[in-house]
XYZ file of C-alpha atoms in Angstrom:
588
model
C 43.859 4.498 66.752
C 44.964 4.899 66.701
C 45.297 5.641 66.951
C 48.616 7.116 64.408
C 47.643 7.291 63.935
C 49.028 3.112 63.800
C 54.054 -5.503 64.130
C 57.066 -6.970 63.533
C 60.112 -6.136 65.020
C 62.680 -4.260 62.063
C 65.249 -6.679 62.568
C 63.146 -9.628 62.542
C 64.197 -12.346 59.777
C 61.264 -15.111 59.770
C 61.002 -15.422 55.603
C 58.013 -15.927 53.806
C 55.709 -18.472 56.239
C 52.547 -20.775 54.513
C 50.172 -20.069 56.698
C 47.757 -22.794 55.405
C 46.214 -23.544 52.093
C 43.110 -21.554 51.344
C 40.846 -21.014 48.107
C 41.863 -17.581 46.227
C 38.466 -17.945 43.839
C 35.612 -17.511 44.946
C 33.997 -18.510 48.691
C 31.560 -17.870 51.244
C 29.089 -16.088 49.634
C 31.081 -13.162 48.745
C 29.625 -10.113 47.315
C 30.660 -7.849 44.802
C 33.235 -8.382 41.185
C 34.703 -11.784 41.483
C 38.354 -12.242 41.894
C 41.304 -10.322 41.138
C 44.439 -9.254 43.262
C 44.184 -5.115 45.445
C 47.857 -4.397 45.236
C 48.769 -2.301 48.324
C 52.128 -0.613 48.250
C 53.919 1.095 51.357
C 56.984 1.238 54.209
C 56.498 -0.715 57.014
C 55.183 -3.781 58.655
C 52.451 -3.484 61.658
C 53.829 -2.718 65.127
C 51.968 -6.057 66.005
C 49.643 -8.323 64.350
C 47.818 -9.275 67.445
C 44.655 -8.141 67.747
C 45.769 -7.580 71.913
C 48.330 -5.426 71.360
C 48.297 -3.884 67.308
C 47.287 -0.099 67.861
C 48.683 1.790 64.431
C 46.678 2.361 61.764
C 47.887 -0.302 59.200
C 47.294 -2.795 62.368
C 43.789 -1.609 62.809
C 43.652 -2.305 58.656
C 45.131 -5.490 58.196
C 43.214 -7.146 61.270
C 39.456 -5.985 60.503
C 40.301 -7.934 56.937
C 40.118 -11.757 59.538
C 39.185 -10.652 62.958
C 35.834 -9.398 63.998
C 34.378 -7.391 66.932
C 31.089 -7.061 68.788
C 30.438 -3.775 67.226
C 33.044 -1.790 64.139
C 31.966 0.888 61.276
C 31.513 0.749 58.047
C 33.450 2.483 55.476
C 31.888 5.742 52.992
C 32.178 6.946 50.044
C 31.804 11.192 51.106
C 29.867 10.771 54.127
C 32.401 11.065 57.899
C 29.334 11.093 59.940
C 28.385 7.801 58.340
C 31.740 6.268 58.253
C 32.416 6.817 61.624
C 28.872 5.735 63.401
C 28.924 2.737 65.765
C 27.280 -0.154 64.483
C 26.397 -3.865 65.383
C 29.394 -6.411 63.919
C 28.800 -9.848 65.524
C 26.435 -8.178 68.053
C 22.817 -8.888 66.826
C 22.235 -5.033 66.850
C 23.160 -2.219 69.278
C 22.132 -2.489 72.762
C 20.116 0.110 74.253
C 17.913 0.608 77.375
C 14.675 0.013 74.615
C 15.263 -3.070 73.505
C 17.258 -4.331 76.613
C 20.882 -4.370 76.297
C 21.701 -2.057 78.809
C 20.101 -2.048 82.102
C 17.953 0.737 83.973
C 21.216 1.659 85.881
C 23.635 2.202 82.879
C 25.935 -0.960 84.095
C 24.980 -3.935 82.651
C 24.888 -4.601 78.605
C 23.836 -8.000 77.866
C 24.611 -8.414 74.194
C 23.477 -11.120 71.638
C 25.789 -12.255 69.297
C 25.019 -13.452 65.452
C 24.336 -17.209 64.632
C 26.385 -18.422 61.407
C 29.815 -16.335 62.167
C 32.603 -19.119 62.371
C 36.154 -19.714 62.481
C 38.529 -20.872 59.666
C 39.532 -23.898 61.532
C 39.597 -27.462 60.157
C 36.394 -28.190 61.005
C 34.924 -24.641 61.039
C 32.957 -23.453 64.125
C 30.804 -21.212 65.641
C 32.708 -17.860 67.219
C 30.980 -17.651 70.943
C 30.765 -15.212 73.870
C 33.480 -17.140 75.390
C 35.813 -16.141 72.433
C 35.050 -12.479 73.597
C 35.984 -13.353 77.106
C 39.012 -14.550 76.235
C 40.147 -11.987 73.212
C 39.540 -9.046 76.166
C 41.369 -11.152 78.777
C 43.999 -11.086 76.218
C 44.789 -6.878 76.645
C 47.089 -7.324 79.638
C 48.827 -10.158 79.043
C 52.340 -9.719 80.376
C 54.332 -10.374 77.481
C 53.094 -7.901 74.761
C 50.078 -5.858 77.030
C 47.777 -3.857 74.841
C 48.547 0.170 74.846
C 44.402 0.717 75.319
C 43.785 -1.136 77.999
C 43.192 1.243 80.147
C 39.556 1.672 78.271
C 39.006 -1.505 79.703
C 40.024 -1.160 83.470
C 38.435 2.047 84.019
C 34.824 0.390 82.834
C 34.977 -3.440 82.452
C 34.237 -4.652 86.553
C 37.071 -6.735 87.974
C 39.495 -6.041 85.143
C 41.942 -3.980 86.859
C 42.142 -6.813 89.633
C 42.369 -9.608 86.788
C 45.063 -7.426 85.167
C 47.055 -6.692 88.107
C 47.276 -11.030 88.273
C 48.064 -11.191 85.172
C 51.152 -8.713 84.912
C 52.730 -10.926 87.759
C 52.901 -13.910 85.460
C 56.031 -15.231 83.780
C 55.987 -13.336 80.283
C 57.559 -15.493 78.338
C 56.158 -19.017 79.324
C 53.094 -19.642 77.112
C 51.597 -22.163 79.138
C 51.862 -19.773 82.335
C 50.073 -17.013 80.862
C 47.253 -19.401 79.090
C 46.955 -21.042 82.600
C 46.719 -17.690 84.402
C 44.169 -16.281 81.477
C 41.575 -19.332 81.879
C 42.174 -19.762 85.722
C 40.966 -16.719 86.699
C 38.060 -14.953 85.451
C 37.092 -10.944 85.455
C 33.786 -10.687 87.145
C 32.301 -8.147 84.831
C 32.498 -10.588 81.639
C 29.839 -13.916 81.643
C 29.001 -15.860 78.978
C 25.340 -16.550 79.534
C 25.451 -19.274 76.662
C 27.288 -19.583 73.792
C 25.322 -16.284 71.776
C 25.212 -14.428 74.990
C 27.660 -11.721 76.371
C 27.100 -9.892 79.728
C 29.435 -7.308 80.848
C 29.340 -5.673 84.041
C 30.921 -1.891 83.834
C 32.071 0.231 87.247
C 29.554 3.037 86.143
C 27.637 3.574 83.119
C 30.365 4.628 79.899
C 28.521 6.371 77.433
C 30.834 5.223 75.101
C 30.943 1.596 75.731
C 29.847 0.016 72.370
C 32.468 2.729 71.029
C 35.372 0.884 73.116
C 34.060 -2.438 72.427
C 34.359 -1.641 68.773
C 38.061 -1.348 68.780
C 40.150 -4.204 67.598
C 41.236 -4.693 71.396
C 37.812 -6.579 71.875
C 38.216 -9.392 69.001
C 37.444 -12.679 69.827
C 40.276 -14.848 70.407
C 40.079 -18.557 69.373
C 41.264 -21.195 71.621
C 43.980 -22.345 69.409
C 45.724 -18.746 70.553
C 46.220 -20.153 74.193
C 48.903 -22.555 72.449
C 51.182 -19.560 71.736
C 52.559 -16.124 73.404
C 50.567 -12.719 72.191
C 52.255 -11.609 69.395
C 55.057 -14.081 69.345
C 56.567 -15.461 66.168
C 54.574 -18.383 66.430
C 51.338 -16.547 66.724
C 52.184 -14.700 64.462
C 52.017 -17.738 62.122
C 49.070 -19.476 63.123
C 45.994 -16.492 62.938
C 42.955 -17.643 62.573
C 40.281 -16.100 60.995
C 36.417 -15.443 61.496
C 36.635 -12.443 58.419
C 36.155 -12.298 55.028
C 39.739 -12.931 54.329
C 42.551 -15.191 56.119
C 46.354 -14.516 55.749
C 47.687 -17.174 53.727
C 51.560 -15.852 53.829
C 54.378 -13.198 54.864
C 57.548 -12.051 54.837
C 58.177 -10.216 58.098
C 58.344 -5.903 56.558
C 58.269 -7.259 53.244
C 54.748 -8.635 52.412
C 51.532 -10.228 53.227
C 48.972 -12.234 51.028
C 45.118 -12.577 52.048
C 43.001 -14.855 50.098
C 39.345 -15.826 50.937
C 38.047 -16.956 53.873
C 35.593 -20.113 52.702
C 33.856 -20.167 55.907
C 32.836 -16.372 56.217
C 29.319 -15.880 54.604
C 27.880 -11.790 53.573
C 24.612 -12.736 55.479
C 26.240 -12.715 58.904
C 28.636 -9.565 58.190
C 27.139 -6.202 57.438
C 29.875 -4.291 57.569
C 32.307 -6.213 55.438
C 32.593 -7.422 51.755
C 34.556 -10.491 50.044
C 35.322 -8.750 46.993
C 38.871 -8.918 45.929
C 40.003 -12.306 45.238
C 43.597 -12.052 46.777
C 44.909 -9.101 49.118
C 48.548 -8.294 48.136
C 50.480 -5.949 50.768
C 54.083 -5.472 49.769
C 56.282 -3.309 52.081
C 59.492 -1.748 52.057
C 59.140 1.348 49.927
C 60.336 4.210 51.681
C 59.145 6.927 49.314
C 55.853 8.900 48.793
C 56.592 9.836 45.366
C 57.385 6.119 44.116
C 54.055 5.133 45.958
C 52.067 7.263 44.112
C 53.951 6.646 41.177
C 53.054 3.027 40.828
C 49.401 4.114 41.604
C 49.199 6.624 38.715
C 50.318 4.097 36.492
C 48.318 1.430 37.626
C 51.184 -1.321 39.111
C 49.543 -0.136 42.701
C 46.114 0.287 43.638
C 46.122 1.811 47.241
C 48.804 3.026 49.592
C 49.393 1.201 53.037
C 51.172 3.987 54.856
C 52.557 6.469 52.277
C 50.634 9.937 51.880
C 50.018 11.590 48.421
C 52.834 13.242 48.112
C 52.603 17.283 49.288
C 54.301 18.600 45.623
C 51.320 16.022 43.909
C 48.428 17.332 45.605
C 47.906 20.674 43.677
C 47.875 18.613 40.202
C 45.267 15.915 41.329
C 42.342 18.229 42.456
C 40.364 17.045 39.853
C 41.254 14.122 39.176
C 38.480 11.478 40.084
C 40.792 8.634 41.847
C 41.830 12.179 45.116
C 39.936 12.965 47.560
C 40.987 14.996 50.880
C 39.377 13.201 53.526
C 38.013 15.145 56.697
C 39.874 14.092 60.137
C 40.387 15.346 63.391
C 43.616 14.750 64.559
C 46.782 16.074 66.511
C 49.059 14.328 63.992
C 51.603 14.703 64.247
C 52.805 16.086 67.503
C 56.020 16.497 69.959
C 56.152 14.399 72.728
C 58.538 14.340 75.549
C 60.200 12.096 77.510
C 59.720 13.294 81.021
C 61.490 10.106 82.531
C 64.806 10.652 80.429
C 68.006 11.344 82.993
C 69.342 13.511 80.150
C 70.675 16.760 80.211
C 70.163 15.987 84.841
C 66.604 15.007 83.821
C 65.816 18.360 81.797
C 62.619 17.287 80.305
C 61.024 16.076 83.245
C 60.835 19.969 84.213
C 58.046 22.132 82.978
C 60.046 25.356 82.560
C 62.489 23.282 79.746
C 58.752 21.894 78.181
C 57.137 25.473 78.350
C 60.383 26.808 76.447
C 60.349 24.253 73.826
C 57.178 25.224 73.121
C 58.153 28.377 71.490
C 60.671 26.588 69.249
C 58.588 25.144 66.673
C 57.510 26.658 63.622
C 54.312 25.047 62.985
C 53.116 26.930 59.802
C 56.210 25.596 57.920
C 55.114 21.961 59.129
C 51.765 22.339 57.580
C 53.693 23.441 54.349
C 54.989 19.693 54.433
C 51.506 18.115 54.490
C 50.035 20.455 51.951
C 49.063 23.830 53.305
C 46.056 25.162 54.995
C 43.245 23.016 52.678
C 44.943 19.675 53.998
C 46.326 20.980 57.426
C 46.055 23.872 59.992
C 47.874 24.466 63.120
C 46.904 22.955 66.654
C 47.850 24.609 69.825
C 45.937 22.155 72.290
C 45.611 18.884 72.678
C 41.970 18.026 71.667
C 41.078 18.997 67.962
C 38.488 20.464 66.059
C 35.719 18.218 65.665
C 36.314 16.245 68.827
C 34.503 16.584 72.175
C 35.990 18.909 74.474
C 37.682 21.091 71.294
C 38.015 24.719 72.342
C 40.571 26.830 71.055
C 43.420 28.811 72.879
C 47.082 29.160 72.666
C 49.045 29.231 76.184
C 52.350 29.531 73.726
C 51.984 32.268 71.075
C 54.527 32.849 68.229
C 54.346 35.421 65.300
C 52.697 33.521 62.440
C 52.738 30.179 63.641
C 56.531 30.376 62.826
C 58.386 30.056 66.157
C 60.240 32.384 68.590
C 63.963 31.085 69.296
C 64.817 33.810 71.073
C 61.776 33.555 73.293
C 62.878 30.361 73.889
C 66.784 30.989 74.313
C 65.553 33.372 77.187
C 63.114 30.664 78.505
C 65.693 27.677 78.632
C 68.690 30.145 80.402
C 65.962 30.848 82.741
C 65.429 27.279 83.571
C 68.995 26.624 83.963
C 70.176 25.560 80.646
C 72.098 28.539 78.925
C 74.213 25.988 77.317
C 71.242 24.535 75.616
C 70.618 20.327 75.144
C 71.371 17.717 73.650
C 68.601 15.485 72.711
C 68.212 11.766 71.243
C 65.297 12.145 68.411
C 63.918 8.802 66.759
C 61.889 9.950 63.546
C 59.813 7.133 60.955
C 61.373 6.954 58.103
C 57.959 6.913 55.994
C 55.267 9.287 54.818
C 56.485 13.181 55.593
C 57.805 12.022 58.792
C 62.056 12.329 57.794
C 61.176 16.372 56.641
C 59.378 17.031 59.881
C 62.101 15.780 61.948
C 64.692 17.563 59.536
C 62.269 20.656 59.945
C 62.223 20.377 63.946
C 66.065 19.844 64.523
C 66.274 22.750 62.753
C 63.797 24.420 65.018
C 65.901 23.480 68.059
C 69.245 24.286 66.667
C 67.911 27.738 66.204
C 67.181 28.072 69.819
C 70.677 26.375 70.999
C 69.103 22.321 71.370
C 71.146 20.110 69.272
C 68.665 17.488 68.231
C 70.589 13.749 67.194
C 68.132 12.339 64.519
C 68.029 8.376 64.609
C 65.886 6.805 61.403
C 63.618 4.200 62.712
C 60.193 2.023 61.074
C 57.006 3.121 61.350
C 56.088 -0.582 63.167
C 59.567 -0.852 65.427
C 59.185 3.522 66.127
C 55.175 1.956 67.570
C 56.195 -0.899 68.638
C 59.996 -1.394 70.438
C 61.401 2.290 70.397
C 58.567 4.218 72.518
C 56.649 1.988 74.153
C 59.511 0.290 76.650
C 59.555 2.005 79.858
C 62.921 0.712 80.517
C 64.257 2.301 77.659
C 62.584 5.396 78.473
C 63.942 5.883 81.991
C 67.432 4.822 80.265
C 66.852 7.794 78.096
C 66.950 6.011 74.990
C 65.074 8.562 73.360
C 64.368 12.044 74.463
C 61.951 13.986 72.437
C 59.651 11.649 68.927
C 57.130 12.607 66.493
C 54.077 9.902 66.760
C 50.638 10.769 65.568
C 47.435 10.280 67.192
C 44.037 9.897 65.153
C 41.187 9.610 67.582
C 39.790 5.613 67.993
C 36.674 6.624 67.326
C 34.329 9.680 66.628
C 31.492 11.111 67.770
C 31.454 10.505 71.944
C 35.371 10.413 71.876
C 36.179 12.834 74.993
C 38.165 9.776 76.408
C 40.118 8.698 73.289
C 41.550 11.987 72.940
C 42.662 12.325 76.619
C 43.305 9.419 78.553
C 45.349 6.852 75.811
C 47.693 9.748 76.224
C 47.996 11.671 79.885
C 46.227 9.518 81.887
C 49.771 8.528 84.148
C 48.036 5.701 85.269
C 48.334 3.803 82.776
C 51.507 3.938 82.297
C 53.693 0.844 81.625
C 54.866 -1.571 78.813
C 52.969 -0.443 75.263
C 51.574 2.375 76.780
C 50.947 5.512 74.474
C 51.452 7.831 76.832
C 54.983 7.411 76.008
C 57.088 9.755 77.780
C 55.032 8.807 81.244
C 53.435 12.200 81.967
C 51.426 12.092 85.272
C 49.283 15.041 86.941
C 47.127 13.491 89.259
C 45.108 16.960 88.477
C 44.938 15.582 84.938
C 43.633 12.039 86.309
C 40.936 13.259 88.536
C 39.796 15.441 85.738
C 39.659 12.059 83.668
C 37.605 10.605 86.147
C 35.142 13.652 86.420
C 34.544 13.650 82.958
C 33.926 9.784 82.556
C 31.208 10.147 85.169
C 29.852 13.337 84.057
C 25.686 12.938 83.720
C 25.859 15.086 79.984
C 28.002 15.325 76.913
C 28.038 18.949 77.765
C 29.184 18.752 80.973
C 32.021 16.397 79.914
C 32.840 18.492 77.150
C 33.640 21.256 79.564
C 35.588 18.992 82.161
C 38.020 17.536 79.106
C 38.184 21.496 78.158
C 39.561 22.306 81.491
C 41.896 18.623 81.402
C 43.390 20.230 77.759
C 44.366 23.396 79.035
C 45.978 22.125 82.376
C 48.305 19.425 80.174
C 49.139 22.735 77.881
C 50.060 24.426 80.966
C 52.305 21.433 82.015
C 53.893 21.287 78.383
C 52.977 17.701 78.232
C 53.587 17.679 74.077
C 54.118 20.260 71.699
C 50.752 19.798 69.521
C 51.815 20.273 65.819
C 48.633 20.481 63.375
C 44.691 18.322 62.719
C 44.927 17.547 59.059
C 42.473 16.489 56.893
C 44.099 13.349 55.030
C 44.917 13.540 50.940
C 44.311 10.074 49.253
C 44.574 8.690 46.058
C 43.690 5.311 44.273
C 44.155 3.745 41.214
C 41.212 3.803 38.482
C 41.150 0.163 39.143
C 39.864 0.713 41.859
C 35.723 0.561 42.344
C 33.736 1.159 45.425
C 36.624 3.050 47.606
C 34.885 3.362 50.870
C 36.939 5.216 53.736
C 37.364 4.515 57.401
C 38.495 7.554 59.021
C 39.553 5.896 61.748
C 42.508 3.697 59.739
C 42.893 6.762 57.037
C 42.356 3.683 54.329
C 39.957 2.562 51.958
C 38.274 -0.693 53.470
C 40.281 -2.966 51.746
C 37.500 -6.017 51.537
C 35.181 -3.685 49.477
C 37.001 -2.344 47.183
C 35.596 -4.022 43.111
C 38.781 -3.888 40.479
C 37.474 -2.850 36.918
């Protein structure tokens, strides 16, 4: 998710929108202490609240709360191997070769889906395979494309041919792309009846109900054909087959979720109705307030804010912290290779390689809490993912950076005069020190860095993800995050969302368009490698050739400090948002 780990646009003035009346008591058979409003405090809105295209962590949040998948996980208490393992959402139960959901050649998963899961319309009905079809038809529309779907061309038959269709379509005619999505079909996805899915794949994915999981694959109701992905409109109309339904918002201000009447517990097992209103209010900027209002009780859990680094000593036994394990490369440096500035510096590996040697990564880990929250990272894949093994192709005394290494590195490459580079940073979290702490960094070693404040949703969602505004060099070097989308099998989540240069285009996270078709054929080795071992190795060998191109400068894996108010009952984390599942949480 994730993704940074991770909506609406910043300038975006919509005011607070009724979204349609809905019952805040009780409803549906929800389980757990009745009613009650979760008050969730933090900075910034999503970078989109369409299930096609949302891909931070607060998206990935907010949207299991009304829109279900085929398969998800379910949040734990203490227990990461729990909270991250694959299991059956809609789907009847997890297809296997056993029970005959995936067929004797690995391509073909026919998948049953639950009786009783319905939409929040006016006269409530049944979700259906063809809802699937069309949420995963969705990814590439042309007007707000999803950043993962390359997940679904490389595996889903027909989808790169469906997509390449679709991209040609006018982007900002609603009827156009609705006409385009239900006049042509992907012939990997059937609808066998109405509570039967069969997909298709290229070649068996080993890690297919792990990519079906992700918020990417939610059904899509009809009514969403009336509207463009992600649009203002849409963006007032969701419709919900959850255990909550938005019921208002104020564009990077706040969001209310009441209720959904029409979910029921017996067709969700990985979800809970317990709060009786969801209250997200945006728009504070700082840590320290965040955790404040917490400690005090006029918040119960954080959105996007972190415990603050100077807290985290003081709270170690206090019930209401926990550090969380992760395994992430969050945050890291990543280049714009397409930028003309500086006669197209950064699009030359020499430059990358020297920047490399600028950073001083042991004083970043100081901002997130020291070596029991974060350690340094020197490749691309991190501990605890597939394909992890350690080296360092850039070596500096401590951890702490070598400017002089890389004054003698960036002469070398032409540049004695040093650079001048355009540096968005998010405003939230620890994000404004790390940039402060990197321009520093650079100045040492002759780089003047020009910091630009930005949003957490418009830095995900408008400011990196335009490849127009990349090539215009709108931005030259940013700090994103990236938490894995999912655990376990996740070789492909750590590699290909973010180096695989064929994917490259409008919301794609591989934002500064790095391509090595050495890289890609790697990719494709490893996809259709016959073990986990053997795949390990090949993404092994893919992580040291990007380190040898100087793709990004990887930063540190944390572990993830989190705190809650003693409110708060039944905190159950999902590793993959860094949250508490906000449906399950009882108030005291």
């Amino acid at each position: 998710m994730k993704r940074n780990t991770w909506g609406l646009r910043a300038a975006a003035v919509l005011g607070a929108l009724t979204l349609g009346a809905a019952a805040c008591g009780g409803g549906g058979g929800g389980g757990g202490v009745e009613g009650g409003t979760l008050k969730v405090v933090g900075s910034s809105d999503v970078d989109h609240l369409d299930t096609a295209s949302g891909y931070t962590l607060v998206s990935v949040l907010l949207t299991r709360q009304y829109a279900r998948t085929l398969f998800n996980v379910k949040g734990a208490a203490d227990d990461f191997t729990a909270a991250t393992r694959i299991r059956a959402d809609v789907a009847t139960e997890l297809p296997t070769t056993a029970n005959g959901g995936i067929s004797a050649d690995g391509r073909t998963y026919t998948i049953k889906l639950r009786t009783g899961v319905r939409w929040n319309t006016p006269v409530p009905r049944e979700v259906t395979a063809a809802d699937f079809i069309r949420g995963i038809k969705r990814l590439c529309n042309p007007a707000q494309p999803s950043g993962g779907i390359g997940y679904y061309t490389a595996t889903i038959e027909g989808m790169d041919t469906f997509c390449a269709g679709f991209g040609k379509v006018d982007a900002k005619d609603a009827a156009a792309v609705a006409g385009y999505q239900n006049g042509h079909q992907i012939s990997g996805l059937r609808a066998r009846d109405d509570k039967t899915l069969v997909v298709r794949l290229k070649r068996p994915a080993s890690d297919f109900t792990n990519i079906m999981g992700m918020q990417f694959s939610a059904a899509a109701p009809v009514e969403y054909d009336a509207y463009l992905p992600d649009s203002p409109a849409y963006r007032t109309h969701t419709i919900s087959d959850g255990p909550y339904q938005i019921t208002a918002y104020t564009p990077n201000k706040s969001y209310v979720l009441a209720r959904n009447p029409t979910w029921r517990q017996d067709t969700d097992p990985l979800r809970a109705q317990n709060p009786g209103r969801i209250q997200v209010t945006m728009g504070q900027d700082s840590p320290d307030v965040v955790q404040q209002q917490m400690e005090v009780g006029t918040a119960d859990l954080s959105w996007d804010q972190p415990v603050p680094t100077s807290r985290i000593p003081g709270l170690r036994s206090n019930p209401n912290f926990r550090i969380q394990d992760g395994s992430t490369n969050n945050p890291y440096l990543d280049f714009n290779t397409l930028s003309p500035n500086n006669g197209g510096a950064l699009g030359k590996v020499a430059v990358r390689r020297a920047i490399q040697y600028a950073i001083d990564k042991a004083a970043l880990v100081q901002i997130y809490g020291g070596p029991r929250v974060s350690t340094v990272l020197n490749q691309v894949i991190p501990p605890g993912s597939v394909g992890h093994q350690r080296f360092n192709l850039y070596p500096t005394p401590a951890d702490s950076g070598d400017p002089a290494r890389c004054r003698q590195l960036l002469s070398a490459a032409g540049y004695p005069r040093g650079l001048t580079l355009q540096f968005p940073y998010r405003t939230n979290s620890n994000h404004p020190k790390v940039a402060q702490s990197v321009q520093a960094n650079l100045r040492a070693c002759g780089i003047t860095a020009t910091l630009t404040p930005d949003t957490n949703g418009n830095f995900y969602g408008k400011t990196l993800v335009n490849p127009a505004d990349a090539k215009q060099g709108k931005w030259d070097i940013a700090a994103p995050g990236w938490i894995p989308d999912w655990y376990g099998n996740n070789g492909r989540t750590n590699i290909v969302p973010l180096f695989d240069g064929r994917t490259y285009g409008p919301n794609s996270t591989d934002y500064g368009g790095y391509n090595n078709p050495a890289v890609n054929a790697l990719i494709d080795q490893a996809l259709e490698a016959k073990s986990l071992g053997e795949a390990a190795r090949i993404w092994a060998r893919a992580d040291r050739l990007i380190m040898q191109d100087a793709a990004i400068v990887p930063l540190q894996n944390q572990r993830y400090p989190i705190f809650h108010s003693s409110r708060v009952k039944n905190a159950l984390y999902l590793p993959t948002s860094q949250a508490y599942d906000l449906n399950q949480v009882e108030l005291s």
